[in-house]
Amino acid sequence: MRFPIPALLRAGRRTNLALAAVLALALGTGALAFAVGRPWVRWVLVAHGVAGFAIVLLAPWKRAVAARGLARRRPGAWASLALAAVLALVVLTGLAHLAGVPRSVGGISPMQLHVGAALASLPLAAWHVLARPVRPRRTDLSRRAVLRAGLLVGGAGVALAGAEGLLRALALRGADRRFTGSHEAGSFDPAAMPVTQWLDDPVPGIDPGAYRLVVRDADGERAIGYEELAAFEDRVRAVLDCTGGWYAAQDWEGAWLSRLVRTSGARSLVVRSATGYARRFPAGDAPRLLLAVRAGGRPLSAGHGAPARLVAPGRRGFWWVKWVTRVEADEVPWWWQPPFPLT
Ligand code: HEM
Ligand code: HEM
Ligand SMILES: Nc1nc2c(c(=O)[nH]1)N[C@H]1C(S)=C(S)[C@@H](COP(=O)(O)O)O[C@H]1N2
Ligand SMILES: [Mo]
C-alpha cells in the first residue's frame, strides 16, 4: 500500500542534491571557522550550525532513499553505510562541543573528534557522490524546490536557535562560548590553561642559560640571549583560542617583534620553534606580534613555550609558536605556506 505523500515532501534525487549542498556548506564553513580568529566568524558558524542541523533534518528522507538503494544490492553499499556512521559521529561530536559536555573523551576534546571525523568523511563522501551521481536539472530551481529549500533552512535555523536556548535554560558550559565556539579555560591563570600541541610536537626542556634567539634580517644575523630578551617589558592582554575548542585570556609580556627584527624591504617574517614548527606572518604585523617571556607576571612554563613564545592577537592558537628560537625576515609572501601546520 502507498501513502499519499505530498509531492512537496517526497524523498528522491532532490533529497540527495540538498544533502550535497548542505554537506559542502558544512565542510566549507567548518574549515573557514577553523582558520580564522576574527569576530565575523560568528556568522560563518551560524551558517555551519544551520548546515549541520539541515543534515539531521534531511535524515528521514535520506533514509527512504537509502532503503531503495540498499535494496538494489550494489557493490560499495558498505561505504555508503560507513559514510552515514561517520557523519552521525560528526554531528554528535558537534553537539557535544556545543554543550561543552563531556570536556574530553580519552584525552581528546569533542571538537578534535568533530574535526577528525569530518576529515574522515571527506573521502567517503567524495566516493559516494561519484559512485551514485545525481544530475541537477533545470527544474530543480522551480518555485516548489526553492520553497522546500527555504523550509529546510528555516527548520534548521529554528533547531539551532532551540539548541542555543536549551544551553542557556540548562545553564550548560556551552552557553558562554566565544565567537569561535571555544569554551573558556584558565583565563588569567596560566597554570590552569591547557597545554596543547598542534599534532606531535614534544615539549622541549630549554635551559634559559643556553638559550639563544637567532634573528635574521637585512642587517644580517645575530643572537639574543635570555637575559637581554627578558629585559623587555612590552605588554598585551590577548586571547589564546585553540582550534581544539578552548580559549584563555592572559596578560603577556616580552618584546614586540618590530623591536627585534628590521622588516623594511621584507615581505614576511618566519617565526620558528626549536621543534621545527614554524608560521609565516606578513612583515607589517611585526609591531603587533609579541615575543612573550612572561604570562601573568611570571616566566612561561615549559609547556606554554619557555623561554619565549609568540603571542599573535586575533589569530587562532596554531599561530602562537612556542619555544621560539629563530625569527627571519625575507622576501617570500606570508601566504606561501600550508594553511594549517603539518607537524
Ligand atoms: C560534514 C561536516 C560537518 C557537519 C555535519 C558538522 C556539524 C556540526 C554541528 C551540528 C555543530 C553544532 C552546532 C553548532 O555549534 O553550530 C558543529 C559545530 C562546530 N563545527 Fe562542525 N560539522 C562539520 C564539519 C566541520 C569541520 C570540517 C570543522 C572544522 C574544520 C568544523 C568545526 C566546527 C566548529 C568550530 C563548531 C563549533 C561551533 C560553535 O560552537 O558555535 N565542523 N558542527
Ligand atoms: C549525508 C550524507 C549521505 C549519506 C549518509 C548517504 C547514504 C546513502 C546510503 C546508505 C545509500 C544506500 C546504499 C547505496 O546505494 O550505496 C545511499 C544511496 C544513494 N545516495 Fe546517498 N548518502 C548521502 C549523501 C548523498 C549525496 C550528497 C548524494 C548525491 C549528490 C547521494 C546520492 C545517492 C544515490 C543516487 C543513491 C542511490 C539511490 C538508489 O539507488 O535509489 N547521497 N546513500
Ligand atoms: N612549537 C609549537 N608551537 C605551538 C604548537 C605546537 O604544536 N608546536 N601548537 C600551537 C597550538 S595549536 C596552540 S592552541 C598553542 C597552545 O599554547 P599553550 O600550550 O601554551 O596553551 O600553541 C601553539 N604553538
Ligand atoms: Mo591549538
Coordinates of N, CA and C in Angstrom, one line a residue, residues 50-200:
V50 N 23.5 25.8 10.9 CA 22.3 25.6 10.1 C 22.6 24.4 9.1
A51 N 23.8 24.4 8.5 CA 24.1 23.3 7.6 C 24.1 21.9 8.4
G52 N 24.7 21.9 9.6 CA 24.7 20.7 10.4 C 23.3 20.2 10.7
F53 N 22.5 21.1 11.2 CA 21.1 20.7 11.6 C 20.3 20.4 10.3
A54 N 20.6 21.0 9.2 CA 19.9 20.6 8.0 C 20.1 19.2 7.6
I55 N 21.4 18.7 7.8 CA 21.7 17.3 7.5 C 20.9 16.4 8.4
V56 N 20.7 16.8 9.7 CA 19.9 16.0 10.6 C 18.5 16.0 10.1
L57 N 17.9 17.1 9.7 CA 16.5 17.2 9.3 C 16.3 16.4 8.1
L58 N 17.3 16.3 7.2 CA 17.1 15.5 6.0 C 17.2 14.0 6.2
A59 N 17.6 13.6 7.4 CA 17.9 12.2 7.6 C 16.7 11.3 7.3
P60 N 15.4 11.6 7.8 CA 14.3 10.7 7.5 C 14.1 10.5 6.0
W61 N 14.3 11.6 5.2 CA 14.1 11.5 3.8 C 15.2 10.6 3.2
K62 N 16.4 10.9 3.6 CA 17.6 10.2 3.1 C 17.4 8.7 3.5
R63 N 16.8 8.4 4.6 CA 16.6 7.0 5.0 C 15.8 6.3 3.9
A64 N 14.8 7.0 3.4 CA 13.9 6.3 2.4 C 14.7 6.1 1.1
V65 N 15.5 7.1 0.7 CA 16.4 7.0 -0.5 C 17.4 5.8 -0.3
A66 N 18.0 5.8 0.9 CA 19.0 4.7 1.2 C 18.4 3.3 1.2
A67 N 17.1 3.2 1.7 CA 16.5 1.9 1.7 C 16.3 1.4 0.3
R68 N 15.9 2.3 -0.6 CA 15.7 1.9 -2.0 C 17.1 1.5 -2.6
G69 N 18.1 2.3 -2.3 CA 19.4 2.0 -2.8 C 19.9 0.7 -2.3
L70 N 19.7 0.4 -1.0 CA 20.3 -0.8 -0.4 C 19.6 -2.0 -1.0
A71 N 18.3 -1.9 -1.4 CA 17.5 -3.0 -2.0 C 18.1 -3.4 -3.3
R72 N 18.8 -2.5 -4.0 CA 19.4 -2.8 -5.3 C 20.7 -3.6 -5.1
R73 N 21.2 -3.7 -3.9 CA 22.4 -4.5 -3.6 C 23.6 -4.2 -4.5
R74 N 23.9 -2.9 -4.7 CA 25.0 -2.5 -5.5 C 26.3 -2.7 -4.7
P75 N 27.4 -2.9 -5.4 CA 28.7 -3.0 -4.7 C 29.0 -1.6 -4.1
G76 N 29.7 -1.7 -2.9 CA 30.1 -0.4 -2.3 C 29.1 0.1 -1.3
A77 N 27.9 -0.6 -1.1 CA 26.9 -0.1 -0.2 C 27.5 0.1 1.2
W78 N 28.5 -0.8 1.5 CA 29.1 -0.7 2.9 C 29.7 0.7 3.1
A79 N 30.3 1.2 2.0 CA 31.0 2.5 2.1 C 29.9 3.6 2.3
S80 N 28.8 3.5 1.7 CA 27.7 4.4 2.0 C 27.2 4.4 3.4
L81 N 27.2 3.2 4.0 CA 26.8 3.0 5.4 C 27.8 3.5 6.3
A82 N 29.1 3.4 5.9 CA 30.2 3.9 6.7 C 30.1 5.5 6.7
L83 N 29.7 6.0 5.6 CA 29.6 7.5 5.5 C 28.5 7.9 6.5
A84 N 27.4 7.2 6.5 CA 26.3 7.5 7.4 C 26.8 7.4 8.9
A85 N 27.6 6.4 9.2 CA 28.1 6.3 10.6 C 29.0 7.4 10.9
V86 N 30.0 7.7 10.0 CA 30.9 8.8 10.3 C 30.2 10.1 10.5
L87 N 29.3 10.4 9.6 CA 28.6 11.7 9.7 C 27.7 11.8 11.0
A88 N 27.2 10.6 11.5 CA 26.5 10.6 12.7 C 27.5 11.0 13.8
L89 N 28.7 10.5 13.8 CA 29.7 10.9 14.8 C 30.0 12.4 14.7
V90 N 30.1 12.9 13.4 CA 30.4 14.3 13.2 C 29.4 15.2 13.9
V91 N 28.1 14.8 13.7 CA 27.0 15.6 14.3 C 27.0 15.5 15.8
L92 N 27.2 14.2 16.3 CA 27.1 14.1 17.8 C 28.2 14.8 18.4
T93 N 29.5 14.8 17.9 CA 30.6 15.5 18.5 C 30.4 17.0 18.3
G94 N 29.8 17.5 17.2 CA 29.4 18.9 17.1 C 28.5 19.3 18.2
L95 N 27.5 18.5 18.5 CA 26.6 18.9 19.6 C 27.2 18.8 20.9
A96 N 28.1 17.8 21.1 CA 28.8 17.7 22.4 C 29.7 18.9 22.7
H97 N 30.3 19.4 21.6 CA 31.1 20.6 21.7 C 30.3 21.8 22.1
L98 N 29.1 21.8 21.4 CA 28.2 22.9 21.6 C 27.8 23.0 23.1
A99 N 27.5 21.8 23.7 CA 27.0 21.8 25.1 C 28.2 22.0 26.0
G100 N 29.4 21.6 25.6 CA 30.6 21.6 26.5 C 30.7 20.4 27.4
V101 N 29.8 19.4 27.1 CA 29.9 18.1 27.8 C 29.9 17.0 26.9
P102 N 30.8 16.0 27.0 CA 31.9 16.0 28.0 C 33.0 16.8 27.6
R103 N 33.9 17.2 28.5 CA 35.1 18.0 28.2 C 36.1 17.2 27.3
S104 N 36.2 16.0 27.6 CA 37.2 15.2 26.8 C 36.8 13.7 26.8
V105 N 37.2 13.0 25.8 CA 36.9 11.6 25.7 C 38.3 11.0 25.5
G106 N 38.8 10.3 26.5 CA 40.2 9.8 26.4 C 41.2 10.8 26.1
G107 N 41.1 12.0 26.6 CA 42.2 13.0 26.4 C 41.9 13.8 25.1
I108 N 40.9 13.5 24.4 CA 40.6 14.2 23.1 C 39.4 15.0 23.3
S109 N 39.4 16.3 22.9 CA 38.2 17.1 23.1 C 37.1 16.8 22.0
P110 N 35.8 17.0 22.3 CA 34.8 16.8 21.3 C 35.1 17.5 20.0
M111 N 35.7 18.7 20.1 CA 36.0 19.5 18.8 C 37.1 18.7 18.0
Q112 N 38.1 18.2 18.7 CA 39.1 17.4 17.9 C 38.5 16.2 17.3
L113 N 37.6 15.5 18.0 CA 36.9 14.4 17.4 C 36.1 14.8 16.2
H114 N 35.4 16.0 16.4 CA 34.5 16.5 15.4 C 35.3 16.7 14.1
V115 N 36.4 17.4 14.2 CA 37.2 17.7 13.0 C 37.8 16.5 12.4
G116 N 38.3 15.6 13.3 CA 38.8 14.3 12.8 C 37.8 13.5 12.0
A117 N 36.6 13.4 12.6 CA 35.5 12.6 11.9 C 35.1 13.3 10.6
A118 N 35.1 14.7 10.6 CA 34.7 15.4 9.4 C 35.8 15.1 8.3
L119 N 37.0 15.1 8.7 CA 38.1 14.8 7.7 C 37.9 13.4 7.2
A120 N 37.6 12.4 8.1 CA 37.4 11.0 7.7 C 36.2 10.9 6.7
S121 N 35.2 11.8 6.8 CA 34.1 11.7 6.0 C 34.3 12.1 4.5
L122 N 35.4 12.9 4.4 CA 35.7 13.5 3.1 C 35.8 12.5 1.9
P123 N 36.8 11.5 2.1 CA 36.9 10.5 1.0 C 35.7 9.7 0.8
L124 N 35.0 9.4 1.9 CA 33.7 8.6 1.8 C 32.7 9.4 1.0
A125 N 32.5 10.6 1.4 CA 31.5 11.5 0.7 C 31.9 11.7 -0.8
A126 N 33.2 11.9 -1.1 CA 33.6 12.1 -2.4 C 33.3 10.8 -3.3
W127 N 33.6 9.7 -2.7 CA 33.3 8.4 -3.4 C 31.8 8.3 -3.6
H128 N 31.1 8.5 -2.6 CA 29.6 8.3 -2.7 C 29.0 9.2 -3.8
V129 N 29.4 10.4 -3.9 CA 28.8 11.3 -4.9 C 29.2 10.9 -6.3
L130 N 30.5 10.4 -6.4 CA 31.0 10.0 -7.7 C 30.3 8.6 -8.1
A131 N 30.2 7.7 -7.2 CA 29.6 6.4 -7.5 C 28.1 6.4 -7.6
R132 N 27.5 7.4 -7.0 CA 26.0 7.4 -7.1 C 25.6 8.8 -7.6
P133 N 26.0 9.1 -8.9 CA 25.9 10.5 -9.3 C 24.4 10.9 -9.5
V134 N 24.2 12.2 -9.2 CA 22.8 12.8 -9.3 C 23.0 14.0 -10.2
R135 N 22.3 14.0 -11.4 CA 22.4 15.2 -12.3 C 21.4 16.2 -11.9
P136 N 21.9 17.4 -11.6 CA 20.9 18.5 -11.4 C 20.1 18.8 -12.7
R137 N 18.8 19.2 -12.6 CA 18.0 19.5 -13.7 C 17.6 21.0 -13.6
R138 N 17.2 21.5 -14.7 CA 16.8 22.9 -14.7 C 15.6 23.1 -13.7
T139 N 14.7 22.1 -13.7 CA 13.5 22.2 -12.9 C 13.8 22.1 -11.4
D140 N 15.1 21.8 -11.1 CA 15.5 21.8 -9.6 C 15.4 23.2 -9.0
L141 N 15.3 24.2 -9.9 CA 15.2 25.5 -9.4 C 13.8 26.1 -9.5
S142 N 12.9 25.1 -9.6 CA 11.4 25.5 -9.6 C 11.0 26.2 -8.3
R143 N 9.9 26.9 -8.4 CA 9.4 27.6 -7.2 C 9.2 26.6 -6.1
R144 N 8.7 25.4 -6.4 CA 8.5 24.4 -5.3 C 9.8 24.0 -4.7
A145 N 10.8 23.9 -5.5 CA 12.1 23.4 -4.9 C 12.7 24.5 -4.0
V146 N 12.5 25.8 -4.5 CA 13.0 26.9 -3.7 C 12.3 27.0 -2.3
L147 N 11.0 26.7 -2.4 CA 10.1 26.7 -1.2 C 10.6 25.6 -0.2
R148 N 10.9 24.4 -0.8 CA 11.4 23.3 0.0 C 12.7 23.7 0.7
A149 N 13.6 24.3 -0.1 CA 14.9 24.7 0.4 C 14.8 25.7 1.6
G150 N 13.8 26.6 1.4 CA 13.5 27.6 2.4 C 13.0 26.9 3.7
L151 N 12.1 25.9 3.5 CA 11.6 25.2 4.7 C 12.8 24.5 5.4
L152 N 13.7 24.0 4.7 CA 14.8 23.2 5.3 C 15.7 24.2 6.0
V153 N 16.1 25.3 5.4 CA 17.0 26.3 6.1 C 16.3 26.9 7.3
G154 N 15.0 27.2 7.1 CA 14.2 27.8 8.3 C 14.2 26.8 9.4
G155 N 13.9 25.5 9.1 CA 13.8 24.5 10.1 C 15.1 24.3 10.8
A156 N 16.2 24.3 10.0 CA 17.5 24.1 10.6 C 17.8 25.3 11.5
G157 N 17.5 26.5 11.1 CA 17.7 27.7 11.9 C 17.0 27.6 13.2
V158 N 15.7 27.2 13.2 CA 14.9 27.1 14.4 C 15.6 26.0 15.3
A159 N 16.0 24.9 14.7 CA 16.6 23.9 15.6 C 17.9 24.4 16.2
L160 N 18.7 25.2 15.5 CA 20.0 25.7 16.0 C 19.6 26.7 17.2
A161 N 18.7 27.6 16.9 CA 18.3 28.5 17.9 C 17.7 27.8 19.2
G162 N 17.0 26.7 18.9 CA 16.4 25.9 20.0 C 17.6 25.3 20.9
A163 N 18.6 24.8 20.2 CA 19.7 24.2 20.9 C 20.4 25.2 21.8
E164 N 20.6 26.4 21.2 CA 21.3 27.5 21.9 C 20.4 27.9 23.1
G165 N 19.1 28.0 22.9 CA 18.2 28.4 24.0 C 18.3 27.3 25.1
L166 N 18.3 26.1 24.7 CA 18.4 25.0 25.7 C 19.6 25.1 26.6
L167 N 20.8 25.4 25.9 CA 22.1 25.6 26.6 C 21.9 26.6 27.7
R168 N 21.2 27.7 27.4 CA 21.1 28.8 28.3 C 20.1 28.4 29.4
A169 N 19.0 27.8 29.1 CA 18.0 27.4 30.1 C 18.6 26.4 31.1
L170 N 19.5 25.5 30.6 CA 20.1 24.5 31.5 C 21.4 25.0 32.1
A171 N 21.8 26.2 31.7 CA 23.0 26.9 32.2 C 24.2 25.9 31.9
L172 N 24.2 25.3 30.8 CA 25.4 24.4 30.5 C 26.6 25.3 30.1
R173 N 27.7 24.6 30.2 CA 29.0 25.3 30.0 C 29.0 26.0 28.6
G174 N 28.3 25.4 27.6 CA 28.4 25.9 26.3 C 27.7 27.2 26.1
A175 N 26.9 27.7 27.1 CA 26.1 28.9 27.0 C 27.0 30.1 26.7
D176 N 28.2 30.2 27.3 CA 29.0 31.4 27.0 C 30.3 31.0 26.2
R177 N 30.1 30.5 25.0 CA 31.2 30.2 24.1 C 31.6 31.5 23.5
R178 N 32.9 31.5 23.0 CA 33.4 32.7 22.3 C 32.8 32.6 20.9
F179 N 33.1 33.7 20.1 CA 32.5 33.7 18.7 C 33.1 32.6 17.8
T180 N 34.2 32.0 18.3 CA 34.7 30.9 17.5 C 34.1 29.6 18.0
G181 N 33.2 29.6 19.0 CA 32.6 28.4 19.5 C 33.5 27.9 20.7
S182 N 34.6 28.5 21.0 CA 35.5 27.9 22.0 C 35.0 28.2 23.4
H183 N 35.3 27.3 24.4 CA 35.0 27.4 25.8 C 36.1 28.0 26.6
E184 N 35.8 28.7 27.6 CA 36.8 29.4 28.4 C 37.6 28.3 29.3
A185 N 38.9 28.5 29.4 CA 39.7 27.6 30.2 C 41.0 28.2 30.7
G186 N 41.0 28.7 32.0 CA 42.2 29.1 32.6 C 42.6 30.6 32.3
S187 N 41.6 31.4 32.1 CA 42.0 32.8 31.8 C 42.6 33.5 33.1
F188 N 43.7 34.3 32.9 CA 44.4 35.0 33.9 C 45.0 34.0 35.0
D189 N 45.2 32.8 34.6 CA 45.8 31.8 35.4 C 46.5 30.8 34.5
P190 N 47.7 31.2 34.1 CA 48.4 30.4 33.1 C 48.6 28.9 33.5
A191 N 48.7 28.7 34.8 CA 49.0 27.3 35.2 C 47.7 26.5 35.0
A192 N 46.5 27.1 34.9 CA 45.3 26.4 34.7 C 44.9 26.3 33.2
M193 N 45.7 26.9 32.4 CA 45.4 26.9 31.0 C 46.0 25.6 30.4
P194 N 45.2 25.0 29.5 CA 45.7 23.7 28.9 C 47.0 23.9 28.1
V195 N 47.8 22.9 28.1 CA 49.0 22.8 27.2 C 48.6 22.0 26.0
T196 N 48.7 22.6 24.8 CA 48.3 21.9 23.6 C 49.3 22.0 22.5
Q197 N 49.6 20.9 21.9 CA 50.4 20.9 20.7 C 49.5 20.7 19.5
W198 N 49.9 21.2 18.3 CA 49.1 21.0 17.1 C 48.9 19.6 16.7
L199 N 50.1 18.9 16.5 CA 50.0 17.5 16.2 C 50.8 16.6 17.1
D200 N 52.2 16.7 16.8 CA 53.0 15.7 17.5 C 54.3 16.3 18.1

